[in-house]
mmCIF file of C-alpha atoms and ligand atoms in Angstrom:
data_model
loop_
_atom_site.group_PDB
_atom_site.id
_atom_site.type_symbol
_atom_site.label_atom_id
_atom_site.label_comp_id
_atom_site.label_asym_id
_atom_site.label_seq_id
_atom_site.Cartn_x
_atom_site.Cartn_y
_atom_site.Cartn_z
ATOM 1 C CA MET A 18 -33.866 -14.269 -4.730
ATOM 2 C CA ILE A 19 -30.654 -16.253 -5.049
ATOM 3 C CA ASN A 20 -30.751 -19.861 -6.257
ATOM 4 C CA ILE A 21 -27.924 -22.212 -5.366
ATOM 5 C CA GLY A 22 -27.869 -25.696 -6.861
ATOM 6 C CA ILE A 23 -26.145 -28.752 -5.460
ATOM 7 C CA LEU A 24 -25.111 -31.377 -7.966
ATOM 8 C CA ASN A 25 -27.058 -34.420 -6.831
ATOM 9 C CA ILE A 26 -24.933 -37.257 -8.135
ATOM 10 C CA GLN A 27 -22.825 -38.535 -5.301
ATOM 11 C CA GLY A 28 -21.030 -37.394 -2.183
ATOM 12 C CA ASP A 29 -22.013 -34.866 0.491
ATOM 13 C CA VAL A 30 -25.137 -33.616 -1.258
ATOM 14 C CA LYS A 31 -27.379 -33.406 1.794
ATOM 15 C CA GLU A 32 -24.717 -31.718 3.924
ATOM 16 C CA HIS A 33 -24.201 -28.992 1.321
ATOM 17 C CA TYR A 34 -27.948 -28.579 0.887
ATOM 18 C CA LEU A 35 -28.474 -28.012 4.605
ATOM 19 C CA MET A 36 -25.462 -25.715 4.825
ATOM 20 C CA VAL A 37 -26.755 -23.538 1.977
ATOM 21 C CA ILE A 38 -30.145 -23.179 3.695
ATOM 22 C CA ASN A 39 -28.374 -22.378 6.941
ATOM 23 C CA ALA A 40 -26.178 -19.767 5.222
ATOM 24 C CA PHE A 41 -29.184 -18.070 3.595
ATOM 25 C CA LYS A 42 -30.847 -17.905 7.003
ATOM 26 C CA SER A 43 -27.912 -16.355 8.765
ATOM 27 C CA LEU A 44 -27.362 -13.898 5.910
ATOM 28 C CA LYS A 45 -31.096 -13.051 6.051
ATOM 29 C CA ILE A 46 -31.253 -13.503 2.313
ATOM 30 C CA ASP A 47 -34.163 -14.797 0.325
ATOM 31 C CA GLY A 48 -32.626 -17.838 -1.310
ATOM 32 C CA LYS A 49 -33.302 -21.365 -2.393
ATOM 33 C CA ALA A 50 -31.235 -24.563 -2.407
ATOM 34 C CA ILE A 51 -31.989 -26.775 -5.400
ATOM 35 C CA LEU A 52 -30.887 -30.348 -6.087
ATOM 36 C CA VAL A 53 -29.521 -30.663 -9.605
ATOM 37 C CA LYS A 54 -29.609 -33.863 -11.587
ATOM 38 C CA ASN A 55 -30.750 -32.886 -15.082
ATOM 39 C CA LYS A 56 -30.135 -30.046 -17.495
ATOM 40 C CA GLU A 57 -33.495 -28.429 -16.690
ATOM 41 C CA ASP A 58 -32.477 -28.114 -13.038
ATOM 42 C CA LEU A 59 -29.676 -25.761 -14.073
ATOM 43 C CA SER A 60 -32.058 -23.041 -15.267
ATOM 44 C CA ASN A 61 -32.169 -19.903 -13.139
ATOM 45 C CA LEU A 62 -29.296 -20.869 -10.879
ATOM 46 C CA ASN A 63 -26.858 -18.260 -9.591
ATOM 47 C CA GLY A 64 -24.472 -20.872 -8.320
ATOM 48 C CA LEU A 65 -23.796 -24.597 -8.366
ATOM 49 C CA ILE A 66 -21.935 -26.635 -5.771
ATOM 50 C CA ILE A 67 -20.089 -29.729 -6.964
ATOM 51 C CA PRO A 68 -19.584 -31.799 -3.795
ATOM 52 C CA GLY A 69 -16.781 -34.103 -2.779
ATOM 53 C CA GLY A 70 -17.042 -37.796 -3.539
ATOM 54 C CA GLU A 71 -15.229 -39.635 -6.298
ATOM 55 C CA SER A 72 -14.166 -37.403 -9.170
ATOM 56 C CA THR A 73 -14.139 -40.240 -11.733
ATOM 57 C CA THR A 74 -17.806 -41.035 -10.978
ATOM 58 C CA ILE A 75 -18.917 -37.404 -10.800
ATOM 59 C CA SER A 76 -17.247 -36.555 -14.085
ATOM 60 C CA LYS A 77 -18.861 -39.570 -15.800
ATOM 61 C CA PHE A 78 -22.292 -38.610 -14.570
ATOM 62 C CA ILE A 79 -21.936 -34.997 -15.645
ATOM 63 C CA LYS A 80 -21.514 -36.311 -19.174
ATOM 64 C CA LYS A 81 -24.107 -39.064 -18.934
ATOM 65 C CA ASN A 82 -26.767 -36.631 -17.707
ATOM 66 C CA ASP A 83 -25.822 -34.172 -20.460
ATOM 67 C CA LEU A 84 -24.787 -31.457 -18.007
ATOM 68 C CA PHE A 85 -21.221 -30.888 -19.214
ATOM 69 C CA ASP A 86 -21.760 -28.186 -21.859
ATOM 70 C CA LYS A 87 -24.406 -26.247 -19.991
ATOM 71 C CA ILE A 88 -22.380 -26.076 -16.764
ATOM 72 C CA LYS A 89 -19.239 -25.185 -18.672
ATOM 73 C CA ASN A 90 -20.773 -22.503 -20.892
ATOM 74 C CA SER A 91 -22.798 -20.837 -18.123
ATOM 75 C CA ALA A 92 -19.773 -20.730 -15.830
ATOM 76 C CA LEU A 93 -17.430 -19.403 -18.510
ATOM 77 C CA ASP A 94 -20.030 -16.750 -19.434
ATOM 78 C CA ASN A 95 -19.962 -15.708 -15.772
ATOM 79 C CA GLU A 96 -23.691 -16.439 -15.409
ATOM 80 C CA LEU A 97 -23.137 -19.312 -13.019
ATOM 81 C CA GLY A 98 -20.858 -19.372 -9.979
ATOM 82 C CA ILE A 99 -19.330 -22.737 -9.128
ATOM 83 C CA MET A 100 -17.957 -24.092 -5.867
ATOM 84 C CA GLY A 101 -16.085 -27.368 -6.248
ATOM 85 C CA THR A 102 -15.121 -29.075 -2.995
ATOM 86 C CA CYS A 103 -12.540 -31.878 -2.967
ATOM 87 C CA ALA A 104 -13.609 -34.178 -5.838
ATOM 88 C CA GLY A 105 -15.615 -31.178 -7.093
ATOM 89 C CA ALA A 106 -12.403 -29.132 -7.267
ATOM 90 C CA ILE A 107 -10.840 -31.892 -9.359
ATOM 91 C CA VAL A 108 -13.815 -31.875 -11.715
ATOM 92 C CA ILE A 109 -13.624 -28.097 -12.360
ATOM 93 C CA SER A 110 -9.827 -27.915 -12.693
ATOM 94 C CA LYS A 111 -7.935 -27.493 -15.930
ATOM 95 C CA ASP A 112 -5.555 -30.401 -15.485
ATOM 96 C CA THR A 113 -6.200 -33.440 -13.275
ATOM 97 C CA GLY A 114 -3.210 -35.498 -14.356
ATOM 98 C CA ASP A 115 -5.620 -38.442 -14.610
ATOM 99 C CA SER A 116 -7.175 -39.414 -17.915
ATOM 100 C CA ARG A 117 -10.161 -41.000 -16.154
ATOM 101 C CA VAL A 118 -11.399 -37.553 -15.161
ATOM 102 C CA ASP A 119 -12.336 -35.267 -18.041
ATOM 103 C CA PRO A 120 -12.473 -31.917 -16.252
ATOM 104 C CA LEU A 121 -14.695 -28.912 -16.981
ATOM 105 C CA LYS A 122 -11.613 -26.618 -17.141
ATOM 106 C CA LEU A 123 -13.331 -23.720 -15.366
ATOM 107 C CA ILE A 124 -10.320 -22.532 -13.383
ATOM 108 C CA GLY A 125 -6.654 -22.537 -14.340
ATOM 109 C CA ILE A 126 -5.292 -24.980 -11.792
ATOM 110 C CA LYS A 127 -3.339 -28.198 -11.994
ATOM 111 C CA ILE A 128 -4.489 -30.627 -9.333
ATOM 112 C CA LYS A 129 -3.202 -33.958 -8.086
ATOM 113 C CA ARG A 130 -5.692 -36.565 -6.869
ATOM 114 C CA ASN A 131 -5.170 -38.403 -3.563
ATOM 115 C CA ALA A 132 -2.081 -36.352 -2.863
ATOM 116 C CA TYR A 133 -1.756 -37.293 0.813
ATOM 117 C CA GLY A 134 -0.460 -40.772 1.601
ATOM 118 C CA ARG A 135 -2.611 -43.431 3.181
ATOM 119 C CA GLN A 136 -1.737 -42.729 6.785
ATOM 120 C CA TYR A 137 -2.440 -39.102 6.297
ATOM 121 C CA SER A 138 -5.362 -39.526 3.960
ATOM 122 C CA SER A 139 -7.834 -37.852 6.321
ATOM 123 C CA PHE A 140 -7.018 -35.044 8.716
ATOM 124 C CA GLN A 141 -8.226 -31.792 10.139
ATOM 125 C CA ALA A 142 -6.329 -28.483 10.150
ATOM 126 C CA ASN A 143 -7.008 -24.895 11.123
ATOM 127 C CA LEU A 144 -6.521 -22.738 8.060
ATOM 128 C CA GLU A 145 -6.007 -19.036 7.601
ATOM 129 C CA ILE A 146 -8.294 -18.028 4.748
ATOM 130 C CA LYS A 147 -8.130 -14.740 2.871
ATOM 131 C CA GLY A 148 -11.292 -12.757 3.659
ATOM 132 C CA LEU A 149 -12.040 -14.531 6.953
ATOM 133 C CA THR A 150 -10.900 -12.939 10.202
ATOM 134 C CA SER A 151 -10.400 -16.166 12.148
ATOM 135 C CA THR A 152 -9.204 -19.640 11.199
ATOM 136 C CA PHE A 153 -11.424 -22.255 9.568
ATOM 137 C CA SER A 154 -11.392 -25.827 10.819
ATOM 138 C CA ALA A 155 -10.934 -27.750 7.574
ATOM 139 C CA ILE A 156 -11.550 -31.471 7.099
ATOM 140 C CA PHE A 157 -9.487 -33.190 4.413
ATOM 141 C CA ILE A 158 -10.587 -36.635 3.179
ATOM 142 C CA ARG A 159 -8.368 -38.374 0.622
ATOM 143 C CA ALA A 160 -7.783 -34.873 -0.587
ATOM 144 C CA PRO A 161 -6.098 -33.637 -3.726
ATOM 145 C CA VAL A 162 -3.505 -30.875 -3.777
ATOM 146 C CA ILE A 163 -3.500 -27.889 -6.092
ATOM 147 C CA GLU A 164 -0.024 -28.111 -7.594
ATOM 148 C CA SER A 165 0.006 -24.903 -9.612
ATOM 149 C CA VAL A 166 -2.224 -21.982 -10.508
ATOM 150 C CA GLU A 167 -2.361 -19.612 -13.456
ATOM 151 C CA ASN A 168 -1.816 -15.889 -12.912
ATOM 152 C CA ASN A 169 -5.508 -15.019 -12.883
ATOM 153 C CA VAL A 170 -6.230 -17.387 -9.992
ATOM 154 C CA ASP A 171 -6.290 -16.053 -6.449
ATOM 155 C CA ILE A 172 -4.821 -18.273 -3.716
ATOM 156 C CA LEU A 173 -7.107 -17.995 -0.669
ATOM 157 C CA SER A 174 -5.485 -20.562 1.573
ATOM 158 C CA LYS A 175 -2.560 -22.907 1.995
ATOM 159 C CA TYR A 176 -2.013 -25.830 4.333
ATOM 160 C CA LYS A 177 1.714 -25.901 5.046
ATOM 161 C CA ASN A 178 3.049 -25.406 1.513
ATOM 162 C CA ASP A 179 0.062 -26.898 -0.266
ATOM 163 C CA ILE A 180 -2.470 -24.716 -2.037
ATOM 164 C CA VAL A 181 -5.883 -25.826 -0.770
ATOM 165 C CA PHE A 182 -8.328 -23.017 -1.645
ATOM 166 C CA VAL A 183 -8.395 -20.829 -4.761
ATOM 167 C CA ALA A 184 -10.808 -18.496 -6.503
ATOM 168 C CA LYS A 185 -11.332 -16.852 -9.826
ATOM 169 C CA GLY A 186 -14.317 -14.491 -9.784
ATOM 170 C CA LYS A 187 -17.381 -16.595 -9.092
ATOM 171 C CA ILE A 188 -15.477 -19.885 -9.201
ATOM 172 C CA LEU A 189 -14.180 -21.388 -5.950
ATOM 173 C CA ALA A 190 -12.125 -24.570 -5.702
ATOM 174 C CA LEU A 191 -11.196 -26.098 -2.358
ATOM 175 C CA THR A 192 -9.643 -29.413 -1.489
ATOM 176 C CA PHE A 193 -11.413 -29.833 1.878
ATOM 177 C CA HIS A 194 -15.012 -30.288 3.079
ATOM 178 C CA PRO A 195 -16.631 -27.130 4.541
ATOM 179 C CA GLU A 196 -20.028 -28.890 4.581
ATOM 180 C CA LEU A 197 -18.821 -31.270 7.312
ATOM 181 C CA THR A 198 -18.336 -28.496 9.876
ATOM 182 C CA ASN A 199 -20.761 -26.188 11.678
ATOM 183 C CA ASP A 200 -19.076 -23.210 10.102
ATOM 184 C CA ASN A 201 -21.028 -21.751 7.202
ATOM 185 C CA ARG A 202 -18.616 -18.937 6.290
ATOM 186 C CA ILE A 203 -17.346 -20.545 3.087
ATOM 187 C CA HIS A 204 -20.896 -21.210 1.894
ATOM 188 C CA LYS A 205 -21.703 -17.573 2.674
ATOM 189 C CA MET A 206 -18.656 -16.494 0.718
ATOM 190 C CA PHE A 207 -19.861 -18.537 -2.245
ATOM 191 C CA ILE A 208 -23.430 -17.191 -2.047
ATOM 192 C CA GLU A 209 -21.983 -13.701 -1.951
ATOM 193 C CA ARG A 210 -19.833 -14.267 -5.037
ATOM 194 C CA ALA A 211 -22.422 -16.211 -7.009
ATOM 195 C CA GLY A 212 -25.201 -13.768 -6.177
ATOM 196 C CA GLY A 213 -23.055 -10.687 -6.755
ATOM 197 C CA ILE A 214 -23.833 -9.288 -3.317
ATOM 198 C CA SER A 215 -21.771 -8.066 -0.430
ATOM 199 C CA THR A 216 -22.704 -8.983 3.126
ATOM 200 C CA GLY A 217 -19.454 -8.232 4.892
ATOM 201 C CA ILE A 218 -19.057 -11.776 6.229
ATOM 202 C CA SER A 219 -15.956 -12.645 8.142
HETATM 203 N N1 LIG B 319 -10.124 -39.011 -3.615
HETATM 204 C C1 LIG B 319 -11.275 -38.442 -4.276
HETATM 205 C C2 LIG B 319 -11.000 -38.255 -5.761
HETATM 206 O O1 LIG B 319 -9.896 -38.281 -6.167
HETATM 207 C C3 LIG B 319 -11.676 -37.129 -3.660
HETATM 208 C C4 LIG B 319 -12.047 -37.333 -2.220
HETATM 209 C C5 LIG B 319 -13.120 -36.435 -1.706
HETATM 210 O O2 LIG B 319 -13.854 -35.805 -2.450
HETATM 211 N N2 LIG B 319 -13.227 -36.400 -0.413
HETATM 212 O O3 LIG B 319 -11.910 -38.083 -6.512
#
């Protein structure tokens, strides 16, 4: 049994929840999607998704609900996989360049909030992603850009010259919204990493 939590503070919670259930089904894996609001909800999770939304709000709530240390320690101990999408990627980064967001520092990346100008603040692009055999239709909404990565961080995808998807072991950070598509391959990839299983998805 694999348990994947979705941080239930703000943002695309329901979309991630449904996508996780859908991914379990297509992988034919016995798994559960769990909404996470309090510390107790973090027990027995293999992975936690931190959805997009507003990183300032999400980061405040993580502290207010006393989740900060438990998420951080479990992830750094490699007990808990984390997938941060868009604002979630900002929250798990090492350096946000914005003092209003106190990040969990789970992956060695420097990220810039709202990196695309107003006109270009939302767009869709087909991305080549390491590990997937065909392109992924990615939706960017007031997205950040990953400006630099440490040596131990794997770059999984770029949009033009911008780094948009990275991984370090069980930690995934992406600047777009895979939950807003019908394509569950990134959620499968996360379940695979967090659960320590191999399903040969592509
Ligand atoms: N602009 C948001 C932030 O900086 C992120 C947007 C999103 O998650 N779609 O927190």
